[in-house]
């Protein structure tokens, strides 16, 4: 069986831990690899290596660092088929979707290639007479990234390309459910010319994470995963003096207005709710429909589309499945519990996806109508192929419900009214908003992040927030007085003269 190692100081290194985690192919339920759940001492070794390697790397010209990333980008393109197949094998998502994930990660690499411009800092001449001021954006040092299972390549690439471009070193702790692709990315970075020790991968679970959160030599922690863990990461790493960005879970609503183009809305909902089996933090899991007449029409169109979803192994082609399996047997049974709770709490099960033949962790698309806000399937993140239709009498009621929800990651409005779309964009308490766009994931040169319990920490992923997160500002105020103009001691707070 394939053994998944660590990557420390430019070398693959088997963990000496006696604990291993299983890695499954969710499409057939077989155990295909095992990953060593590293010891805290192995994380400490990576931190020491990263600390040392960062010094020279941080002193390189930004253009030199950018050139490594240009080469990395070319290698990602060259190896994309192999990487996408690996993502599909370990995660389950269909191959075209795995390719899409890689493209969205690659775009962050492209953004990071512009680091000589992005890291230029600021300069002001004559802030006082004969006094100039300039600000440097210097690297923070050793950065750590802890990533979830659902985008094993893309989420890591939200983080490390910018961190490295800014002159930091990086330690990645991938999800133990599908850690394989992280090692491939490490190998490609090395091939691109990244010096050993600047990028390291330490596999494991809480023991490794806790070492990264508390070790004095780690300066910054980026996290993406579920909300309880995001909150824990934020609280623990902040208490240990680190800067932290921690992105959590979601419950994304699409508000469907009576004037929306219903066929277009149904297509958008199908992809957004069931793509990647609903295991996306930007998946739409609630269709909030204004008016019973609109809801009746929408559910009538959705029902056959959900029932006929092509579910199958992600690597199978001709025709490709539209939806693969979910990540694990445990996650499948969690989703089944949610479906049971929806039935028990009185929601109308319109399409029942519970009975999908195995082997593999498959579920069919599930559709609930007449879901009420107090129900668990409305309140909590299911992270599976389950769409809840909530009927509301008017726009204001829908908007208020979205704003009251604990999560605020993404949302969308489908309407033909520019006025309403503008009002919605302005007033909704959510970080990423789509107008007739179901999955409004910002491009790499904008920043990604939600509001409320979908995020902890002020700076989002990539874009200008990413550059700010991975740099610290130093401001220099300088005067070069001639000796004959030397001033007397001044005991007043300096003001411009
Ligand atoms: P998870 O929180 O279980 O795991 C994420 C990471 O945290 C993994 O690397 C895991 O090893 C580590 N971890 C788990 N338990 C830990 C603990 N007790 N202490 C320390 N570390 C721990 O999340 P997941 O199931 O891998 O991913 C799915 C979740 O991620 C969903 O909630 C989804 O919404 C969220 N997500 C959010 C975004 C976003 O941008 N907001 C993006 C992708 C995924």
Coordinates of C-alpha atoms in Angstrom, one line a residue, residues 2-488:
X2 CA 1.2 3.5 -0.9
X3 CA 2.7 5.3 2.2
X4 CA 2.3 9.0 2.3
X5 CA 5.3 10.7 3.8
X6 CA 6.4 14.1 5.0
X7 CA 8.4 16.5 2.9
X8 CA 11.0 18.3 5.0
X9 CA 14.1 20.2 3.9
X10 CA 13.6 19.1 0.3
X11 CA 13.3 15.4 1.1
X12 CA 10.6 12.9 1.5
X13 CA 10.7 11.5 4.9
X14 CA 8.6 8.8 6.5
X15 CA 7.1 9.7 9.8
X16 CA 8.5 7.7 12.7
X17 CA 5.0 7.9 14.4
X18 CA 3.3 4.6 15.0
X19 CA 0.0 6.1 14.2
X20 CA -1.3 6.0 10.6
X21 CA -4.5 7.3 9.0
X22 CA -6.3 5.5 6.1
X23 CA -6.7 7.1 2.7
X24 CA -9.7 5.8 0.7
X25 CA -10.7 5.9 -2.9
X26 CA -14.3 7.1 -2.2
X27 CA -15.5 5.8 -5.5
X28 CA -15.0 2.1 -4.5
X29 CA -14.4 2.4 -0.7
X30 CA -11.0 0.8 -1.0
X31 CA -8.1 1.8 1.2
X32 CA -5.5 3.0 -1.3
X33 CA -2.8 4.5 1.0
X34 CA -1.9 5.3 4.5
X35 CA -0.6 8.5 5.9
X36 CA 1.7 8.8 8.9
X37 CA 0.2 10.9 11.6
X38 CA 3.4 12.8 12.5
X39 CA 4.8 13.4 16.0
X40 CA 5.1 16.9 17.4
X41 CA 8.8 16.5 17.2
X42 CA 8.5 16.1 13.4
X43 CA 6.6 19.4 13.2
X44 CA 9.3 21.0 15.3
X45 CA 11.9 19.7 12.9
X46 CA 10.1 21.3 10.0
X47 CA 9.7 24.6 11.9
X48 CA 13.5 24.7 12.6
X49 CA 14.3 23.9 8.9
X50 CA 11.8 26.5 7.7
X51 CA 13.2 29.1 10.1
X52 CA 16.7 28.7 8.8
X53 CA 15.7 28.5 5.1
X54 CA 13.6 31.7 5.3
X55 CA 16.5 34.0 5.9
X56 CA 18.2 33.6 2.5
X57 CA 14.9 33.2 0.7
X58 CA 13.5 36.4 2.3
X59 CA 16.6 38.2 1.2
X60 CA 16.3 37.2 -2.4
X61 CA 15.1 39.9 -4.8
X62 CA 11.3 39.6 -5.2
X63 CA 11.8 39.1 -9.0
X64 CA 14.0 36.0 -8.3
X65 CA 11.2 34.6 -6.1
X66 CA 8.7 35.4 -8.8
X67 CA 10.7 33.5 -11.3
X68 CA 10.5 30.4 -9.2
X69 CA 6.7 30.8 -9.2
X70 CA 6.6 31.3 -13.0
X71 CA 8.4 28.0 -13.4
X72 CA 6.0 26.4 -10.9
X73 CA 3.1 27.6 -12.9
X74 CA 4.5 26.0 -16.0
X75 CA 5.1 22.8 -14.2
X76 CA 1.5 22.8 -12.8
X77 CA 0.3 23.1 -16.4
X78 CA 2.5 20.3 -17.6
X79 CA 1.4 17.9 -14.8
X80 CA -2.2 18.9 -14.6
X81 CA -3.7 15.7 -15.9
X82 CA -1.8 13.6 -13.4
X83 CA -2.6 16.0 -10.5
X84 CA -6.3 16.1 -11.4
X85 CA -6.5 12.3 -11.5
X86 CA -4.9 12.1 -8.1
X87 CA -7.4 14.6 -6.7
X88 CA -10.3 12.6 -8.1
X89 CA -8.9 9.3 -6.8
X90 CA -8.5 10.6 -3.2
X91 CA -11.4 13.0 -3.0
X92 CA -14.0 11.6 -5.4
X93 CA -15.0 14.7 -7.3
X94 CA -15.3 14.2 -11.1
X95 CA -12.2 14.7 -13.2
X96 CA -13.4 17.9 -14.9
X97 CA -14.1 19.4 -11.5
X98 CA -10.6 18.4 -10.3
X99 CA -9.2 20.2 -13.3
X100 CA -11.3 23.3 -12.4
X101 CA -9.9 23.2 -8.8
X102 CA -6.4 23.2 -10.2
X103 CA -7.1 26.1 -12.5
X104 CA -8.4 28.2 -9.6
X105 CA -5.2 27.4 -7.6
X106 CA -3.0 28.1 -10.6
X107 CA -4.6 31.6 -10.8
X108 CA -3.3 32.4 -7.4
X109 CA 0.2 31.4 -8.6
X110 CA -0.2 33.8 -11.5
X111 CA -1.3 36.5 -9.1
X112 CA 1.8 35.8 -6.9
X113 CA 4.1 36.1 -9.9
X114 CA 3.3 39.8 -9.8
X115 CA 4.9 40.1 -6.3
X116 CA 7.6 42.6 -7.4
X117 CA 4.8 45.1 -8.0
X118 CA 2.6 44.0 -5.1
X119 CA 5.3 44.2 -2.5
X120 CA 6.6 47.7 -3.4
X121 CA 5.5 49.5 -0.3
X122 CA 4.9 53.2 0.0
X123 CA 6.9 56.4 -0.1
X124 CA 6.1 60.0 0.9
X125 CA 8.5 62.8 0.3
X126 CA 8.6 65.8 2.7
X127 CA 6.4 64.5 5.5
X128 CA 8.2 67.3 7.4
X129 CA 10.8 69.7 6.2
X130 CA 13.7 67.6 5.0
X131 CA 12.0 64.5 6.3
X132 CA 10.9 61.5 4.0
X133 CA 9.0 58.5 5.0
X134 CA 8.8 55.0 3.4
X135 CA 7.2 51.7 4.2
X136 CA 8.5 48.3 3.5
X137 CA 6.4 45.2 3.3
X138 CA 8.7 42.6 4.8
X139 CA 8.0 38.8 5.2
X140 CA 6.7 37.7 8.5
X141 CA 8.9 34.5 8.7
X142 CA 7.6 31.0 9.1
X143 CA 4.0 30.5 8.0
X144 CA 1.8 27.5 8.5
X145 CA -1.3 26.4 6.5
X146 CA -3.8 23.9 7.6
X147 CA -6.2 22.8 4.9
X148 CA -9.5 20.8 4.5
X149 CA -10.3 17.8 2.4
X150 CA -12.6 19.4 0.0
X151 CA -10.0 21.2 -2.2
X152 CA -6.7 19.5 -1.5
X153 CA -4.8 21.5 -4.1
X154 CA -6.7 24.8 -4.5
X155 CA -7.0 25.8 -0.8
X156 CA -3.3 25.1 -0.2
X157 CA -2.7 27.3 -3.3
X158 CA -4.8 30.1 -1.8
X159 CA -2.0 30.3 0.7
X160 CA 1.5 29.2 -0.1
X161 CA 2.1 30.9 -3.5
X162 CA 1.6 34.3 -1.9
X163 CA 3.4 33.4 1.3
X164 CA 6.4 32.2 -0.6
X165 CA 6.4 35.1 -3.1
X166 CA 6.5 37.6 -0.1
X167 CA 9.6 35.9 1.1
X168 CA 8.3 33.6 3.8
X169 CA 8.8 29.9 4.4
X170 CA 5.8 27.6 4.7
X171 CA 4.7 24.5 6.4
X172 CA 1.6 22.8 5.0
X173 CA -0.5 20.4 7.1
X174 CA -2.9 18.9 4.6
X175 CA -6.2 17.1 5.4
X176 CA -5.3 13.5 6.5
X177 CA -8.2 12.3 4.3
X178 CA -6.5 13.1 1.0
X179 CA -2.9 14.2 1.6
X180 CA -1.3 12.8 -1.6
X181 CA -1.4 15.9 -3.9
X182 CA 0.4 18.1 -1.3
X183 CA 3.5 16.1 -1.8
X184 CA 3.3 16.4 -5.6
X185 CA 3.0 20.2 -5.2
X186 CA 6.1 20.1 -3.0
X187 CA 8.1 18.1 -5.6
X188 CA 7.0 20.6 -8.4
X189 CA 8.1 23.6 -6.3
X190 CA 11.5 21.9 -5.8
X191 CA 11.7 21.3 -9.5
X192 CA 10.9 24.9 -10.1
X193 CA 14.0 25.9 -8.1
X194 CA 12.6 26.6 -4.7
X195 CA 15.4 26.2 -2.2
X196 CA 15.1 23.2 0.2
X197 CA 13.4 24.0 3.5
X198 CA 11.4 26.9 2.2
X199 CA 8.3 24.7 1.6
X200 CA 7.6 21.7 3.8
X201 CA 4.7 19.3 4.3
X202 CA 4.0 17.7 7.6
X203 CA 1.1 15.2 7.6
X204 CA -0.9 14.5 10.7
X205 CA -3.8 15.5 12.9
X206 CA -4.3 17.6 16.0
X207 CA -0.9 16.8 17.5
X208 CA 0.9 18.4 14.5
X209 CA -1.7 21.3 14.3
X210 CA -1.3 22.1 18.0
X211 CA 2.5 22.2 17.6
X212 CA 2.1 24.7 14.7
X213 CA -0.4 26.8 16.7
X214 CA 1.8 27.2 19.8
X215 CA 5.4 27.1 18.6
X216 CA 7.1 30.5 19.1
X217 CA 8.9 30.4 15.7
X218 CA 5.6 30.2 13.7
X219 CA 4.6 33.7 12.9
X220 CA 1.3 33.2 10.9
X221 CA -1.3 30.6 10.6
X222 CA -3.8 30.2 7.7
X223 CA -6.6 27.8 8.2
X224 CA -9.6 26.6 6.1
X225 CA -12.0 24.0 7.5
X226 CA -15.1 23.6 9.7
X227 CA -16.3 26.4 12.0
X228 CA -15.6 24.8 15.4
X229 CA -12.0 24.0 14.4
X230 CA -11.6 27.5 12.7
X231 CA -12.6 29.1 16.0
X232 CA -10.2 26.9 18.0
X233 CA -7.3 27.6 15.6
X234 CA -8.0 31.4 15.8
X235 CA -8.2 31.4 19.6
X236 CA -5.2 29.2 20.2
X237 CA -2.8 30.7 17.6
X238 CA -3.8 34.3 18.5
X239 CA -3.2 33.5 22.2
X240 CA 0.3 32.5 21.2
X241 CA 0.9 35.8 19.5
X242 CA 0.5 34.8 15.8
X243 CA -1.5 36.5 13.1
X244 CA -4.3 34.2 12.0
X245 CA -6.8 33.9 9.2
X246 CA -9.2 31.1 9.8
X247 CA -12.1 30.4 7.4
X248 CA -14.9 28.2 8.5
X249 CA -18.2 26.6 7.3
X250 CA -21.1 27.9 5.4
X251 CA -24.8 27.7 4.6
X252 CA -25.2 29.6 1.4
X253 CA -28.6 30.8 0.3
X254 CA -29.8 31.6 -3.2
X255 CA -32.7 34.1 -3.1
X256 CA -34.9 33.5 -6.1
X257 CA -37.2 36.3 -7.0
X258 CA -40.5 35.9 -9.0
X259 CA -38.9 37.7 -12.0
X260 CA -35.9 35.3 -12.2
X261 CA -35.4 33.3 -15.4
X262 CA -36.5 30.0 -14.0
X263 CA -34.7 27.7 -16.4
X264 CA -31.4 29.6 -15.9
X265 CA -32.0 29.5 -12.1
X266 CA -32.5 25.7 -12.2
X267 CA -29.3 25.1 -14.1
X268 CA -27.4 27.4 -11.8
X269 CA -28.9 25.6 -8.7
X270 CA -28.1 22.2 -10.0
X271 CA -24.4 22.9 -10.5
X272 CA -24.1 25.0 -7.3
X273 CA -26.0 22.5 -5.0
X274 CA -24.8 19.2 -6.4
X275 CA -21.4 19.8 -8.0
X276 CA -18.7 18.1 -6.0
X277 CA -21.5 16.3 -4.1
X278 CA -22.2 19.5 -2.3
X279 CA -18.8 19.4 -0.6
X280 CA -17.9 23.0 -1.4
X281 CA -17.9 25.8 1.1
X282 CA -19.5 27.9 -1.6
X283 CA -22.2 25.3 -2.5
X284 CA -25.7 26.6 -2.5
X285 CA -27.6 24.5 0.1
X286 CA -30.7 26.7 0.5
X287 CA -32.9 28.0 -2.3
X288 CA -35.0 30.7 -0.7
X289 CA -37.9 31.3 -3.0
X290 CA -40.2 34.3 -2.9
X291 CA -43.9 33.4 -3.4
X292 CA -45.6 30.0 -3.5
X293 CA -46.2 30.3 -7.3
X294 CA -42.5 30.8 -8.0
X295 CA -41.6 28.0 -5.6
X296 CA -44.1 25.5 -7.1
X297 CA -42.7 26.2 -10.6
X298 CA -39.1 26.0 -9.4
X299 CA -39.6 22.7 -7.5
X300 CA -41.5 21.2 -10.5
X301 CA -38.4 22.0 -12.7
X302 CA -35.9 20.9 -10.1
X303 CA -37.4 17.6 -9.3
X304 CA -36.7 15.7 -12.5
X305 CA -33.3 17.3 -12.8
X306 CA -32.3 16.1 -9.3
X307 CA -33.8 12.7 -9.8
X308 CA -31.8 12.3 -13.1
X309 CA -28.4 13.4 -11.8
X310 CA -25.7 11.2 -13.2
X311 CA -23.9 9.9 -10.1
X312 CA -20.8 7.7 -10.6
X313 CA -17.0 7.4 -10.2
X314 CA -15.2 10.6 -10.9
X315 CA -12.6 9.0 -13.2
X316 CA -15.2 7.3 -15.4
X317 CA -15.7 9.0 -18.7
X318 CA -18.2 9.0 -21.6
X319 CA -20.3 10.3 -20.3
X320 CA -18.7 11.7 -17.2
X321 CA -20.7 11.6 -14.1
X322 CA -22.1 14.9 -12.8
X323 CA -21.5 14.0 -9.2
X324 CA -19.1 11.6 -7.6
X325 CA -19.1 10.1 -4.1
X326 CA -18.7 11.9 -0.8
X327 CA -15.4 11.7 1.0
X328 CA -15.9 8.9 3.6
X329 CA -18.3 6.3 5.0
X330 CA -18.6 8.4 8.2
X331 CA -19.5 11.5 6.3
X332 CA -22.1 9.6 4.3
X333 CA -23.8 8.4 7.4
X334 CA -23.7 12.0 8.8
X335 CA -25.5 13.2 5.7
X336 CA -28.0 10.4 6.0
X337 CA -28.7 11.4 9.6
X338 CA -29.4 15.0 8.4
X339 CA -31.9 13.6 5.8
X340 CA -33.6 11.6 8.6
X341 CA -33.8 14.7 10.8
X342 CA -35.3 16.7 7.9
X343 CA -38.1 14.1 7.5
X344 CA -38.7 13.9 11.2
X345 CA -38.9 17.6 11.6
X346 CA -41.6 17.8 8.9
X347 CA -39.8 18.9 5.7
X348 CA -41.2 17.5 2.5
X349 CA -38.7 15.0 0.9
X350 CA -39.2 15.5 -2.8
X351 CA -36.2 13.6 -4.1
X352 CA -34.7 10.9 -1.9
X353 CA -31.0 10.3 -2.6
X354 CA -30.4 7.9 0.2
X355 CA -30.5 4.6 -1.8
X356 CA -27.5 4.7 -4.0
X357 CA -25.8 1.4 -4.9
X358 CA -22.2 0.9 -3.7
X359 CA -19.4 0.1 -3.4
X360 CA -18.1 3.5 -2.7
X361 CA -19.5 6.4 -0.6
X362 CA -22.3 7.4 -3.0
X363 CA -25.4 9.3 -2.4
X364 CA -27.9 10.6 -4.9
X365 CA -29.1 14.2 -5.1
X366 CA -31.7 15.0 -2.4
X367 CA -34.3 17.7 -2.5
X368 CA -36.4 19.0 0.4
X369 CA -39.3 21.4 0.0
X370 CA -41.1 23.5 2.7
X371 CA -38.0 23.5 4.9
X372 CA -38.6 25.8 8.0
X373 CA -35.9 27.9 9.6
X374 CA -35.9 26.1 13.0
X375 CA -35.1 22.8 11.4
X376 CA -31.5 21.3 11.7
X377 CA -31.2 20.9 7.9
X378 CA -31.6 24.7 7.7
X379 CA -29.5 25.7 10.6
X380 CA -26.5 23.5 10.1
X381 CA -24.0 22.9 7.4
X382 CA -24.6 19.4 5.9
X383 CA -21.8 19.5 3.3
X384 CA -23.5 17.0 1.0
X385 CA -25.8 16.8 -2.0
X386 CA -28.9 18.0 -0.1
X387 CA -30.8 21.1 -1.3
X388 CA -33.4 22.8 1.0
X389 CA -36.2 24.9 -0.6
X390 CA -37.4 27.5 1.9
X391 CA -40.5 29.4 0.9
X392 CA -40.8 33.1 1.9
X393 CA -43.6 35.5 1.2
X394 CA -41.5 38.4 0.1
X395 CA -38.0 39.8 -0.5
X396 CA -37.6 41.4 3.0
X397 CA -38.4 38.2 4.8
X398 CA -35.8 36.3 2.7
X399 CA -33.2 39.0 3.2
X400 CA -33.8 39.0 7.0
X401 CA -33.5 35.2 7.2
X402 CA -30.2 35.3 5.4
X403 CA -28.9 38.0 7.7
X404 CA -30.0 36.1 10.8
X405 CA -28.2 32.9 9.8
X406 CA -25.0 32.1 11.8
X407 CA -23.0 31.7 8.6
X408 CA -22.2 34.4 6.1
X409 CA -19.9 32.9 3.5
X410 CA -21.6 33.2 0.1
X411 CA -25.0 34.1 -1.2
X412 CA -26.7 34.9 -4.5
X413 CA -29.8 36.7 -5.8
X414 CA -31.5 35.6 -9.0
X415 CA -33.6 38.4 -10.4
X416 CA -34.0 40.7 -13.4
X417 CA -34.3 43.8 -11.3
X418 CA -31.1 45.8 -11.1
X419 CA -32.6 47.9 -8.3
X420 CA -33.3 44.8 -6.1
X421 CA -29.9 43.3 -6.9
X422 CA -28.3 46.5 -5.8
X423 CA -30.3 46.7 -2.6
X424 CA -29.4 43.0 -1.8
X425 CA -25.7 43.5 -2.5
X426 CA -25.7 46.5 -0.2
X427 CA -27.7 45.1 2.7
X428 CA -26.9 41.4 2.9
X429 CA -24.7 40.3 5.8
X430 CA -22.5 37.9 3.7
X431 CA -19.0 38.2 2.5
X432 CA -19.3 37.0 -1.1
X433 CA -22.4 37.9 -3.2
X434 CA -23.5 36.8 -6.6
X435 CA -26.0 38.6 -8.8
X436 CA -27.3 35.9 -11.2
X437 CA -24.0 34.1 -10.4
X438 CA -24.6 31.0 -8.2
X439 CA -21.0 30.5 -6.9
X440 CA -19.4 33.9 -6.5
X441 CA -15.9 32.8 -5.8
X442 CA -13.7 35.9 -6.1
X443 CA -10.8 35.7 -8.6
X444 CA -7.2 35.4 -7.3
X445 CA -6.6 39.1 -7.5
X446 CA -9.6 39.8 -5.2
X447 CA -9.8 38.3 -1.8
X448 CA -11.9 35.3 -0.6
X449 CA -13.7 35.2 2.7
X450 CA -17.0 35.3 4.4
X451 CA -18.6 37.1 7.4
X452 CA -20.0 36.0 10.7
X453 CA -19.1 32.5 11.8
X454 CA -17.7 31.7 8.4
X455 CA -14.5 33.5 9.2
X456 CA -12.2 34.4 12.2
X457 CA -9.6 37.1 11.7
X458 CA -9.6 40.3 9.7
X459 CA -7.7 39.4 6.5
X460 CA -9.1 37.1 3.8
X461 CA -7.3 34.7 1.5
X462 CA -5.4 35.9 -1.6
X463 CA -5.7 39.2 -3.4
X464 CA -4.5 42.3 -1.6
X465 CA -5.5 40.8 1.8
X466 CA -3.3 37.8 1.1
X467 CA -0.3 40.1 0.5
X468 CA -1.1 42.0 3.7
X469 CA -1.4 38.9 5.7
X470 CA 2.0 37.5 4.6
X471 CA 3.9 40.7 5.1
X472 CA 4.4 43.1 8.0
X473 CA 4.9 46.7 7.4
X474 CA 7.9 48.6 8.6
X475 CA 7.9 52.4 8.2
X476 CA 11.1 54.4 8.1
X477 CA 11.1 58.1 8.7
X478 CA 14.5 59.7 7.7
X479 CA 16.2 63.0 7.8
X480 CA 19.8 63.8 6.7
X481 CA 20.6 67.1 8.4
X482 CA 23.7 69.0 7.7
X483 CA 25.8 69.4 10.8
X484 CA 25.3 73.2 10.8
X485 CA 21.5 72.8 11.0
X486 CA 21.4 70.4 13.9
X487 CA 18.4 71.1 16.1
X488 CA 18.1 71.5 19.9

